[in-house]
mmCIF file of C-alpha atoms and ligand atoms in Angstrom:
data_model
loop_
_atom_site.group_PDB
_atom_site.id
_atom_site.type_symbol
_atom_site.label_atom_id
_atom_site.label_comp_id
_atom_site.label_asym_id
_atom_site.label_seq_id
_atom_site.Cartn_x
_atom_site.Cartn_y
_atom_site.Cartn_z
ATOM 1 C CA UNK B 1 36.942 -18.156 21.914
ATOM 2 C CA UNK B 2 36.841 -14.677 23.355
ATOM 3 C CA UNK B 3 35.631 -11.379 22.053
ATOM 4 C CA UNK B 4 39.126 -10.399 20.897
ATOM 5 C CA UNK B 5 39.515 -13.210 18.439
ATOM 6 C CA UNK B 6 36.037 -12.648 17.042
ATOM 7 C CA UNK B 7 36.619 -8.910 16.767
ATOM 8 C CA UNK B 8 39.837 -9.564 14.896
ATOM 9 C CA UNK B 9 38.136 -11.888 12.450
ATOM 10 C CA UNK B 10 35.248 -9.519 11.893
ATOM 11 C CA UNK B 11 37.505 -6.499 11.424
ATOM 12 C CA UNK B 12 39.455 -8.392 8.807
ATOM 13 C CA UNK B 13 36.391 -9.570 6.923
ATOM 14 C CA UNK B 14 34.108 -6.559 7.257
ATOM 15 C CA UNK B 15 36.354 -3.791 8.462
ATOM 16 C CA UNK B 16 36.814 -1.770 5.310
ATOM 17 C CA UNK B 17 33.860 0.565 5.608
ATOM 18 C CA UNK B 18 31.213 -2.127 5.861
ATOM 19 C CA UNK B 19 30.785 -2.475 9.580
ATOM 20 C CA UNK B 20 32.037 -0.638 12.611
ATOM 21 C CA UNK B 21 33.036 -3.226 15.237
ATOM 22 C CA UNK B 22 32.549 -2.052 18.809
ATOM 23 C CA UNK B 23 33.505 -4.066 21.883
ATOM 24 C CA UNK B 24 32.048 -3.138 25.228
ATOM 25 C CA UNK B 25 32.528 -5.457 28.235
ATOM 26 C CA UNK B 26 33.236 -8.420 25.990
ATOM 27 C CA UNK B 27 30.072 -7.857 23.997
ATOM 28 C CA UNK B 28 30.654 -7.389 20.301
ATOM 29 C CA UNK B 29 28.411 -5.016 18.375
ATOM 30 C CA UNK B 30 28.533 -4.359 14.656
ATOM 31 C CA UNK B 31 27.194 -0.972 13.585
ATOM 32 C CA UNK B 32 26.116 -1.447 10.008
ATOM 33 C CA UNK B 33 24.584 0.954 7.476
ATOM 34 C CA UNK B 34 21.219 -0.108 6.138
ATOM 35 C CA UNK B 35 22.502 -0.991 2.654
ATOM 36 C CA UNK B 36 25.020 -3.524 3.976
ATOM 37 C CA UNK B 37 22.941 -5.305 6.595
ATOM 38 C CA UNK B 38 22.006 -8.331 4.482
ATOM 39 C CA UNK B 39 25.607 -8.678 3.343
ATOM 40 C CA UNK B 40 26.862 -8.593 6.947
ATOM 41 C CA UNK B 41 24.211 -11.016 8.181
ATOM 42 C CA UNK B 42 24.999 -13.424 5.350
ATOM 43 C CA UNK B 43 28.679 -13.312 6.233
ATOM 44 C CA UNK B 44 27.958 -13.892 9.909
ATOM 45 C CA UNK B 45 25.663 -16.799 9.176
ATOM 46 C CA UNK B 46 27.662 -18.573 6.486
ATOM 47 C CA UNK B 47 31.267 -17.803 7.404
ATOM 48 C CA UNK B 48 31.186 -17.143 11.144
ATOM 49 C CA UNK B 49 28.559 -19.844 11.860
ATOM 50 C CA UNK B 50 26.058 -17.569 13.618
ATOM 51 C CA UNK B 51 23.233 -19.917 12.800
ATOM 52 C CA UNK B 52 20.582 -18.657 15.188
ATOM 53 C CA UNK B 53 18.722 -15.350 15.310
ATOM 54 C CA UNK B 54 17.902 -15.088 19.010
ATOM 55 C CA UNK B 55 16.024 -11.838 18.699
ATOM 56 C CA UNK B 56 15.340 -8.974 16.409
ATOM 57 C CA UNK B 57 14.016 -5.834 17.980
ATOM 58 C CA UNK B 58 13.875 -2.083 17.787
ATOM 59 C CA UNK B 59 14.738 0.873 20.023
ATOM 60 C CA UNK B 60 13.248 4.336 19.683
ATOM 61 C CA UNK B 61 15.966 6.917 20.440
ATOM 62 C CA UNK B 62 13.701 9.945 20.063
ATOM 63 C CA UNK B 63 14.617 12.871 19.842
ATOM 64 C CA UNK B 64 17.902 11.716 18.365
ATOM 65 C CA UNK B 65 18.210 11.440 14.631
ATOM 66 C CA UNK B 66 18.628 8.807 13.159
ATOM 67 C CA UNK B 67 15.861 7.805 15.484
ATOM 68 C CA UNK B 68 15.317 4.045 15.307
ATOM 69 C CA UNK B 69 17.857 1.333 16.050
ATOM 70 C CA UNK B 70 17.150 -2.138 14.723
ATOM 71 C CA UNK B 71 19.011 -4.821 16.640
ATOM 72 C CA UNK B 72 19.788 -8.358 15.568
ATOM 73 C CA UNK B 73 20.994 -10.644 18.346
ATOM 74 C CA UNK B 74 22.834 -13.564 16.812
ATOM 75 C CA UNK B 75 24.048 -16.725 18.488
ATOM 76 C CA UNK B 76 26.372 -19.364 17.167
ATOM 77 C CA UNK B 77 25.465 -22.806 18.450
ATOM 78 C CA UNK B 78 28.698 -24.517 17.287
ATOM 79 C CA UNK B 79 30.966 -21.775 18.679
ATOM 80 C CA UNK B 80 28.861 -20.704 21.685
ATOM 81 C CA UNK B 81 29.332 -16.977 21.119
ATOM 82 C CA UNK B 82 27.013 -14.071 20.550
ATOM 83 C CA UNK B 83 27.129 -10.947 18.456
ATOM 84 C CA UNK B 84 24.867 -7.961 18.009
ATOM 85 C CA UNK B 85 24.195 -6.178 14.738
ATOM 86 C CA UNK B 86 22.780 -2.685 14.917
ATOM 87 C CA UNK B 87 21.277 -0.590 12.131
ATOM 88 C CA UNK B 88 20.225 3.018 12.669
ATOM 89 C CA UNK B 89 17.240 4.282 10.693
ATOM 90 C CA UNK B 90 15.972 7.777 10.082
ATOM 91 C CA UNK B 91 12.494 8.679 11.249
ATOM 92 C CA UNK B 92 11.637 9.939 7.760
ATOM 93 C CA UNK B 93 12.731 6.813 5.927
ATOM 94 C CA UNK B 94 12.130 3.992 8.373
ATOM 95 C CA UNK B 95 12.561 0.961 6.178
ATOM 96 C CA UNK B 96 15.198 -1.698 5.646
ATOM 97 C CA UNK B 97 15.541 -5.010 3.798
ATOM 98 C CA UNK B 98 14.037 -8.037 5.469
ATOM 99 C CA UNK B 99 16.121 -10.815 7.012
ATOM 100 C CA UNK B 100 13.494 -13.502 6.394
ATOM 101 C CA UNK B 101 15.580 -14.929 3.574
ATOM 102 C CA UNK B 102 18.412 -15.634 6.018
ATOM 103 C CA UNK B 103 16.610 -16.517 9.216
ATOM 104 C CA UNK B 104 13.086 -17.891 8.962
ATOM 105 C CA UNK B 105 12.074 -16.711 12.439
ATOM 106 C CA UNK B 106 12.714 -13.100 11.413
ATOM 107 C CA UNK B 107 9.291 -13.244 9.789
ATOM 108 C CA UNK B 108 7.292 -12.864 12.996
ATOM 109 C CA UNK B 109 9.905 -10.723 14.730
ATOM 110 C CA UNK B 110 9.763 -8.231 11.882
ATOM 111 C CA UNK B 111 5.997 -8.273 11.917
ATOM 112 C CA UNK B 112 6.142 -7.372 15.597
ATOM 113 C CA UNK B 113 8.527 -4.472 14.922
ATOM 114 C CA UNK B 114 6.272 -3.287 12.129
ATOM 115 C CA UNK B 115 3.240 -3.565 14.387
ATOM 116 C CA UNK B 116 4.669 -1.666 17.349
ATOM 117 C CA UNK B 117 7.132 0.754 15.710
ATOM 118 C CA UNK B 118 5.923 1.097 12.132
ATOM 119 C CA UNK B 119 9.245 0.143 10.532
ATOM 120 C CA UNK B 120 8.757 -1.197 7.019
ATOM 121 C CA UNK B 121 10.677 -4.292 5.936
ATOM 122 C CA UNK B 122 11.173 -4.408 2.197
ATOM 123 C CA UNK B 123 10.670 -7.820 0.661
ATOM 124 C CA UNK B 124 8.900 -9.225 3.706
ATOM 125 C CA UNK B 125 6.487 -11.954 2.551
ATOM 126 C CA UNK B 126 3.641 -11.087 4.922
ATOM 127 C CA UNK B 127 3.961 -7.686 6.601
ATOM 128 C CA UNK B 128 0.788 -7.570 8.679
ATOM 129 C CA UNK B 129 0.129 -6.648 12.294
ATOM 130 C CA UNK B 130 0.803 -9.553 14.605
ATOM 131 C CA UNK B 131 -0.139 -8.492 18.164
ATOM 132 C CA UNK B 132 -2.640 -5.686 17.773
ATOM 133 C CA UNK B 133 -5.988 -5.967 15.983
ATOM 134 C CA UNK B 134 -5.768 -5.444 12.216
ATOM 135 C CA UNK B 135 -7.745 -2.195 12.316
ATOM 136 C CA UNK B 136 -5.487 -0.542 14.900
ATOM 137 C CA UNK B 137 -4.342 3.025 14.204
ATOM 138 C CA UNK B 138 -0.749 3.959 14.961
ATOM 139 C CA UNK B 139 2.256 2.189 16.433
ATOM 140 C CA UNK B 140 2.082 2.258 20.236
ATOM 141 C CA UNK B 141 5.731 1.683 21.224
ATOM 142 C CA UNK B 142 6.852 4.856 19.468
ATOM 143 C CA UNK B 143 7.714 7.520 21.984
ATOM 144 C CA UNK B 144 5.211 10.044 20.697
ATOM 145 C CA UNK B 145 2.399 7.774 21.876
ATOM 146 C CA UNK B 146 1.283 8.822 25.379
ATOM 147 C CA UNK B 147 1.973 6.368 28.199
ATOM 148 C CA UNK B 148 -1.480 6.651 29.740
ATOM 149 C CA UNK B 149 -4.701 6.736 27.790
ATOM 150 C CA UNK B 150 -6.996 8.043 30.483
ATOM 151 C CA UNK B 151 -6.706 10.655 33.185
ATOM 152 C CA UNK B 152 -6.425 9.095 36.637
ATOM 153 C CA UNK B 153 -9.506 9.697 38.749
ATOM 154 C CA UNK B 154 -9.009 11.113 42.250
ATOM 155 C CA UNK B 155 -11.566 12.578 44.623
ATOM 156 C CA UNK B 156 -11.114 16.115 43.300
ATOM 157 C CA UNK B 157 -11.645 15.237 39.618
ATOM 158 C CA UNK B 158 -13.686 12.074 39.793
ATOM 159 C CA UNK B 159 -16.922 13.605 38.617
ATOM 160 C CA UNK B 160 -15.350 15.189 35.560
ATOM 161 C CA UNK B 161 -13.505 12.001 34.570
ATOM 162 C CA UNK B 162 -16.678 10.053 35.165
ATOM 163 C CA UNK B 163 -18.691 12.363 32.942
ATOM 164 C CA UNK B 164 -16.247 11.896 30.074
ATOM 165 C CA UNK B 165 -16.122 8.126 30.310
ATOM 166 C CA UNK B 166 -17.922 6.219 27.532
ATOM 167 C CA UNK B 167 -20.186 3.899 29.496
ATOM 168 C CA UNK B 168 -22.079 1.104 27.788
ATOM 169 C CA UNK B 169 -25.788 1.419 28.414
ATOM 170 C CA UNK B 170 -27.148 -1.765 26.872
ATOM 171 C CA UNK D 1 -45.951 -37.310 45.565
ATOM 172 C CA UNK D 2 -47.175 -33.811 45.143
ATOM 173 C CA UNK D 3 -46.139 -30.581 46.727
ATOM 174 C CA UNK D 4 -49.110 -30.688 49.151
ATOM 175 C CA UNK D 5 -47.860 -33.818 50.858
ATOM 176 C CA UNK D 6 -44.318 -32.461 51.055
ATOM 177 C CA UNK D 7 -45.392 -29.245 52.684
ATOM 178 C CA UNK D 8 -47.530 -31.150 55.180
ATOM 179 C CA UNK D 9 -49.499 -28.909 57.467
ATOM 180 C CA UNK D 10 -47.900 -25.654 56.391
ATOM 181 C CA UNK D 11 -51.026 -24.636 54.580
ATOM 182 C CA UNK D 12 -50.927 -21.916 52.002
ATOM 183 C CA UNK D 13 -48.074 -19.516 51.362
ATOM 184 C CA UNK D 14 -48.964 -16.269 49.680
ATOM 185 C CA UNK D 15 -46.455 -14.059 47.947
ATOM 186 C CA UNK D 16 -46.242 -11.826 44.963
ATOM 187 C CA UNK D 17 -45.177 -13.112 41.592
ATOM 188 C CA UNK D 18 -42.395 -10.564 41.580
ATOM 189 C CA UNK D 19 -40.897 -11.903 44.764
ATOM 190 C CA UNK D 20 -41.280 -15.546 43.804
ATOM 191 C CA UNK D 21 -39.637 -15.116 40.422
ATOM 192 C CA UNK D 22 -36.860 -12.918 41.763
ATOM 193 C CA UNK D 23 -36.197 -15.432 44.511
ATOM 194 C CA UNK D 24 -35.911 -18.213 41.952
ATOM 195 C CA UNK D 25 -33.697 -16.166 39.685
ATOM 196 C CA UNK D 26 -31.349 -15.006 42.381
ATOM 197 C CA UNK D 27 -30.649 -18.458 43.775
ATOM 198 C CA UNK D 28 -29.807 -20.261 40.575
ATOM 199 C CA UNK D 29 -27.456 -17.959 38.718
ATOM 200 C CA UNK D 30 -25.275 -19.856 36.336
ATOM 201 C CA UNK D 31 -22.049 -17.959 35.706
ATOM 202 C CA UNK D 32 -20.159 -18.249 32.493
ATOM 203 C CA UNK D 33 -16.865 -20.102 32.566
ATOM 204 C CA UNK D 34 -14.761 -17.208 31.440
ATOM 205 C CA UNK D 35 -11.472 -16.064 32.918
ATOM 206 C CA UNK D 36 -9.212 -13.465 31.351
ATOM 207 C CA UNK D 37 -6.204 -13.001 33.635
ATOM 208 C CA UNK D 38 -4.857 -13.497 37.158
ATOM 209 C CA UNK D 39 -8.248 -12.774 38.745
ATOM 210 C CA UNK D 40 -9.575 -15.966 37.183
ATOM 211 C CA UNK D 41 -7.411 -17.949 39.604
ATOM 212 C CA UNK D 42 -9.331 -16.464 42.511
ATOM 213 C CA UNK D 43 -12.593 -17.149 40.695
ATOM 214 C CA UNK D 44 -11.580 -20.795 40.351
ATOM 215 C CA UNK D 45 -10.759 -21.053 44.008
ATOM 216 C CA UNK D 46 -14.122 -19.452 44.812
ATOM 217 C CA UNK D 47 -15.789 -22.386 43.121
ATOM 218 C CA UNK D 48 -13.507 -25.003 44.593
ATOM 219 C CA UNK D 49 -14.099 -26.922 47.796
ATOM 220 C CA UNK D 50 -12.739 -24.418 50.298
ATOM 221 C CA UNK D 51 -15.038 -21.514 49.440
ATOM 222 C CA UNK D 52 -17.648 -23.574 47.606
ATOM 223 C CA UNK D 53 -19.756 -21.271 45.479
ATOM 224 C CA UNK D 54 -22.427 -23.967 45.176
ATOM 225 C CA UNK D 55 -23.726 -22.857 48.572
ATOM 226 C CA UNK D 56 -25.223 -19.936 46.666
ATOM 227 C CA UNK D 57 -26.665 -21.958 43.824
ATOM 228 C CA UNK D 58 -23.835 -21.165 41.456
ATOM 229 C CA UNK D 59 -21.907 -24.362 41.145
ATOM 230 C CA UNK D 60 -22.636 -24.712 37.465
ATOM 231 C CA UNK D 61 -20.130 -22.744 35.451
ATOM 232 C CA UNK D 62 -21.394 -22.957 31.926
ATOM 233 C CA UNK D 63 -18.913 -23.114 29.102
ATOM 234 C CA UNK D 64 -21.489 -21.704 26.712
ATOM 235 C CA UNK D 65 -22.874 -18.160 26.934
ATOM 236 C CA UNK D 66 -26.233 -19.477 25.755
ATOM 237 C CA UNK D 67 -26.767 -21.286 29.038
ATOM 238 C CA UNK D 68 -25.525 -18.669 31.464
ATOM 239 C CA UNK D 69 -27.058 -15.734 33.319
ATOM 240 C CA UNK D 70 -24.005 -14.106 34.795
ATOM 241 C CA UNK D 71 -20.786 -12.973 33.238
ATOM 242 C CA UNK D 72 -17.946 -12.615 35.738
ATOM 243 C CA UNK D 73 -15.330 -10.555 33.927
ATOM 244 C CA UNK D 74 -12.331 -11.928 35.795
ATOM 245 C CA UNK D 75 -9.304 -9.986 34.687
ATOM 246 C CA UNK D 76 -8.119 -7.304 32.337
ATOM 247 C CA UNK D 77 -9.788 -6.945 28.959
ATOM 248 C CA UNK D 78 -7.456 -6.090 26.117
ATOM 249 C CA UNK D 79 -8.736 -4.031 23.220
ATOM 250 C CA UNK D 80 -8.326 -7.060 21.029
ATOM 251 C CA UNK D 81 -10.526 -9.097 23.377
ATOM 252 C CA UNK D 82 -13.215 -6.424 23.726
ATOM 253 C CA UNK D 83 -15.262 -7.366 20.631
ATOM 254 C CA UNK D 84 -15.134 -11.015 21.701
ATOM 255 C CA UNK D 85 -16.393 -10.144 25.161
ATOM 256 C CA UNK D 86 -19.232 -8.077 23.752
ATOM 257 C CA UNK D 87 -20.099 -10.896 21.378
ATOM 258 C CA UNK D 88 -20.324 -13.369 24.279
ATOM 259 C CA UNK D 89 -22.487 -10.931 26.218
ATOM 260 C CA UNK D 90 -24.844 -10.544 23.290
ATOM 261 C CA UNK D 91 -25.191 -14.306 23.040
ATOM 262 C CA UNK D 92 -26.346 -14.673 26.634
ATOM 263 C CA UNK D 93 -30.132 -14.955 27.014
ATOM 264 C CA UNK D 94 -31.989 -12.370 29.103
ATOM 265 C CA UNK D 95 -32.079 -11.813 32.033
ATOM 266 C CA UNK D 96 -28.338 -11.394 32.360
ATOM 267 C CA UNK D 97 -25.967 -9.735 34.780
ATOM 268 C CA UNK D 98 -22.337 -8.730 34.784
ATOM 269 C CA UNK D 99 -19.840 -8.625 37.632
ATOM 270 C CA UNK D 100 -16.614 -6.732 37.016
ATOM 271 C CA UNK D 101 -14.162 -8.671 39.135
ATOM 272 C CA UNK D 102 -10.965 -6.937 40.140
ATOM 273 C CA UNK D 103 -9.509 -3.506 39.568
ATOM 274 C CA UNK D 104 -8.610 -4.180 35.959
ATOM 275 C CA UNK D 105 -12.120 -5.087 34.906
ATOM 276 C CA UNK D 106 -13.586 -2.234 36.966
ATOM 277 C CA UNK D 107 -11.393 0.654 35.868
ATOM 278 C CA UNK D 108 -8.272 -0.560 34.094
ATOM 279 C CA UNK D 109 -6.324 -0.950 37.328
ATOM 280 C CA UNK D 110 -2.602 -0.401 36.979
ATOM 281 C CA UNK D 111 -2.823 -0.903 33.222
ATOM 282 C CA UNK D 112 -3.612 2.635 32.144
ATOM 283 C CA UNK D 113 -2.178 2.024 28.682
ATOM 284 C CA UNK D 114 -3.037 1.598 25.057
ATOM 285 C CA UNK D 115 -3.739 -2.124 25.160
ATOM 286 C CA UNK D 116 -6.274 -2.438 27.990
ATOM 287 C CA UNK D 117 -9.893 -1.320 28.063
ATOM 288 C CA UNK D 118 -10.247 1.192 30.913
ATOM 289 C CA UNK D 119 -13.056 -0.610 32.687
ATOM 290 C CA UNK D 120 -15.262 -3.237 31.159
ATOM 291 C CA UNK D 121 -18.252 -0.921 31.690
ATOM 292 C CA UNK D 122 -17.218 0.744 28.450
ATOM 293 C CA UNK D 123 -18.346 -2.384 26.587
ATOM 294 C CA UNK D 124 -21.042 -4.058 28.693
ATOM 295 C CA UNK D 125 -23.298 -2.708 31.452
ATOM 296 C CA UNK D 126 -21.940 -3.778 34.843
ATOM 297 C CA UNK D 127 -24.132 -4.575 37.863
ATOM 298 C CA UNK D 128 -21.554 -5.116 40.600
ATOM 299 C CA UNK D 129 -17.932 -4.009 40.844
ATOM 300 C CA UNK D 130 -15.640 -6.097 43.031
ATOM 301 C CA UNK D 131 -12.515 -4.266 44.162
ATOM 302 C CA UNK D 132 -9.141 -5.836 44.811
ATOM 303 C CA UNK D 133 -6.107 -6.994 42.933
ATOM 304 C CA UNK D 134 -7.042 -9.802 42.907
ATOM 305 C CA UNK D 135 -10.152 -9.819 45.114
ATOM 306 C CA UNK D 136 -10.074 -12.630 47.626
ATOM 307 C CA UNK D 137 -12.727 -15.323 47.168
ATOM 308 C CA UNK D 138 -14.628 -13.864 50.126
ATOM 309 C CA UNK D 139 -14.782 -10.548 48.306
ATOM 310 C CA UNK D 140 -16.120 -12.175 45.179
ATOM 311 C CA UNK D 141 -18.707 -14.064 47.208
ATOM 312 C CA UNK D 142 -19.677 -10.773 48.804
ATOM 313 C CA UNK D 143 -20.079 -9.266 45.363
ATOM 314 C CA UNK D 144 -22.213 -12.191 44.286
ATOM 315 C CA UNK D 145 -24.423 -11.827 47.339
ATOM 316 C CA UNK D 146 -24.790 -8.121 46.596
ATOM 317 C CA UNK D 147 -25.924 -9.123 43.125
ATOM 318 C CA UNK D 148 -28.432 -11.553 44.634
ATOM 319 C CA UNK D 149 -29.783 -8.719 46.764
ATOM 320 C CA UNK D 150 -30.050 -6.566 43.680
ATOM 321 C CA UNK D 151 -31.926 -9.262 41.774
ATOM 322 C CA UNK D 152 -34.317 -9.784 44.675
ATOM 323 C CA UNK D 153 -35.325 -6.133 44.512
ATOM 324 C CA UNK D 154 -35.686 -5.857 40.801
ATOM 325 C CA UNK D 155 -39.161 -4.443 40.098
ATOM 326 C CA UNK D 156 -41.513 -6.263 37.791
ATOM 327 C CA UNK D 157 -41.452 -3.549 35.138
ATOM 328 C CA UNK D 158 -37.709 -3.896 34.735
ATOM 329 C CA UNK D 159 -37.868 -7.585 33.909
ATOM 330 C CA UNK D 160 -36.555 -8.419 30.511
HETATM 331 S S1 SF4 F 1 -7.051 -6.849 39.162
HETATM 332 FE FE1 SF4 F 1 -5.000 -7.641 39.655
HETATM 333 S S2 SF4 F 1 -5.308 -9.860 39.806
HETATM 334 FE FE2 SF4 F 1 -7.061 -9.039 38.696
HETATM 335 S S3 SF4 F 1 -6.558 -9.181 36.532
HETATM 336 FE FE3 SF4 F 1 -5.934 -7.155 37.235
HETATM 337 S S4 SF4 F 1 -3.779 -7.408 37.787
HETATM 338 FE FE4 SF4 F 1 -4.669 -9.440 37.698
#
């Protein structure tokens, strides 16, 4: 089954204002507003047999607004096809409903997105940090976080960098 | 059989307490079995038959910090690991030494980012830095011998 047939089916089922179906190089992407994402995912899982959530992740499109893109990569084991669902979120209201009710593995994937991007998932059973220590400040994969944490030391600035470094004495 | 018979006709050896104790300390350092990243592979091969760290009295890698004198920080230390590393260091009995093995442990290496501690000397005091990514076993052995030299010249008043 190719992308065309799937696109046709999706356009018929979800086309009327729910999801925008985009095909690029035989990859099907559904652009979905935040309010409809659970509806679309339920349809894909129950009707179109996309029974596996391969990945759920986030992209920071700073300085564009809406800034964050949440991506769901779905795979259908019986049909051997893939589809991508994409939700754009504003920087000022970065939250969306959780998919844990549909796919159990979304639990940890959403915790990771929360940890690194600070996106809030409403209705998530256990929204804690998963990779970073619990007392961490900030969300390091956001683009406003600097790439390097320390100035590189060369011969001309080594003494200054050295003087600022917090050495342990005991 | 006592020491007199063993030594035979050598007579009496005189030395200072400082030298005798430092000599004993420097030749029986027990490192802690503690590897954090890729550098640990080179540390393992340093102990294995080809490079054979036991030539320097260090064949016993202790799995418990309470029995070890030397902490070889082999690899990058993440900020999440840092409190654990400090905890292990605090559990080691005095006298204790630290070798920062590899660029990551010495200064953060290529990982100048939010997750990695920029040099383990921010958490524990380091005696010897071993450069390289990863340092070859010869380099680590060189670092260990430098540490032995350092221990041999430690003055009495600095003993802990
Ligand atoms: S210095 Fe190189 S080999 Fe050692 S832990 Fe860092 S990246 Fe790995």
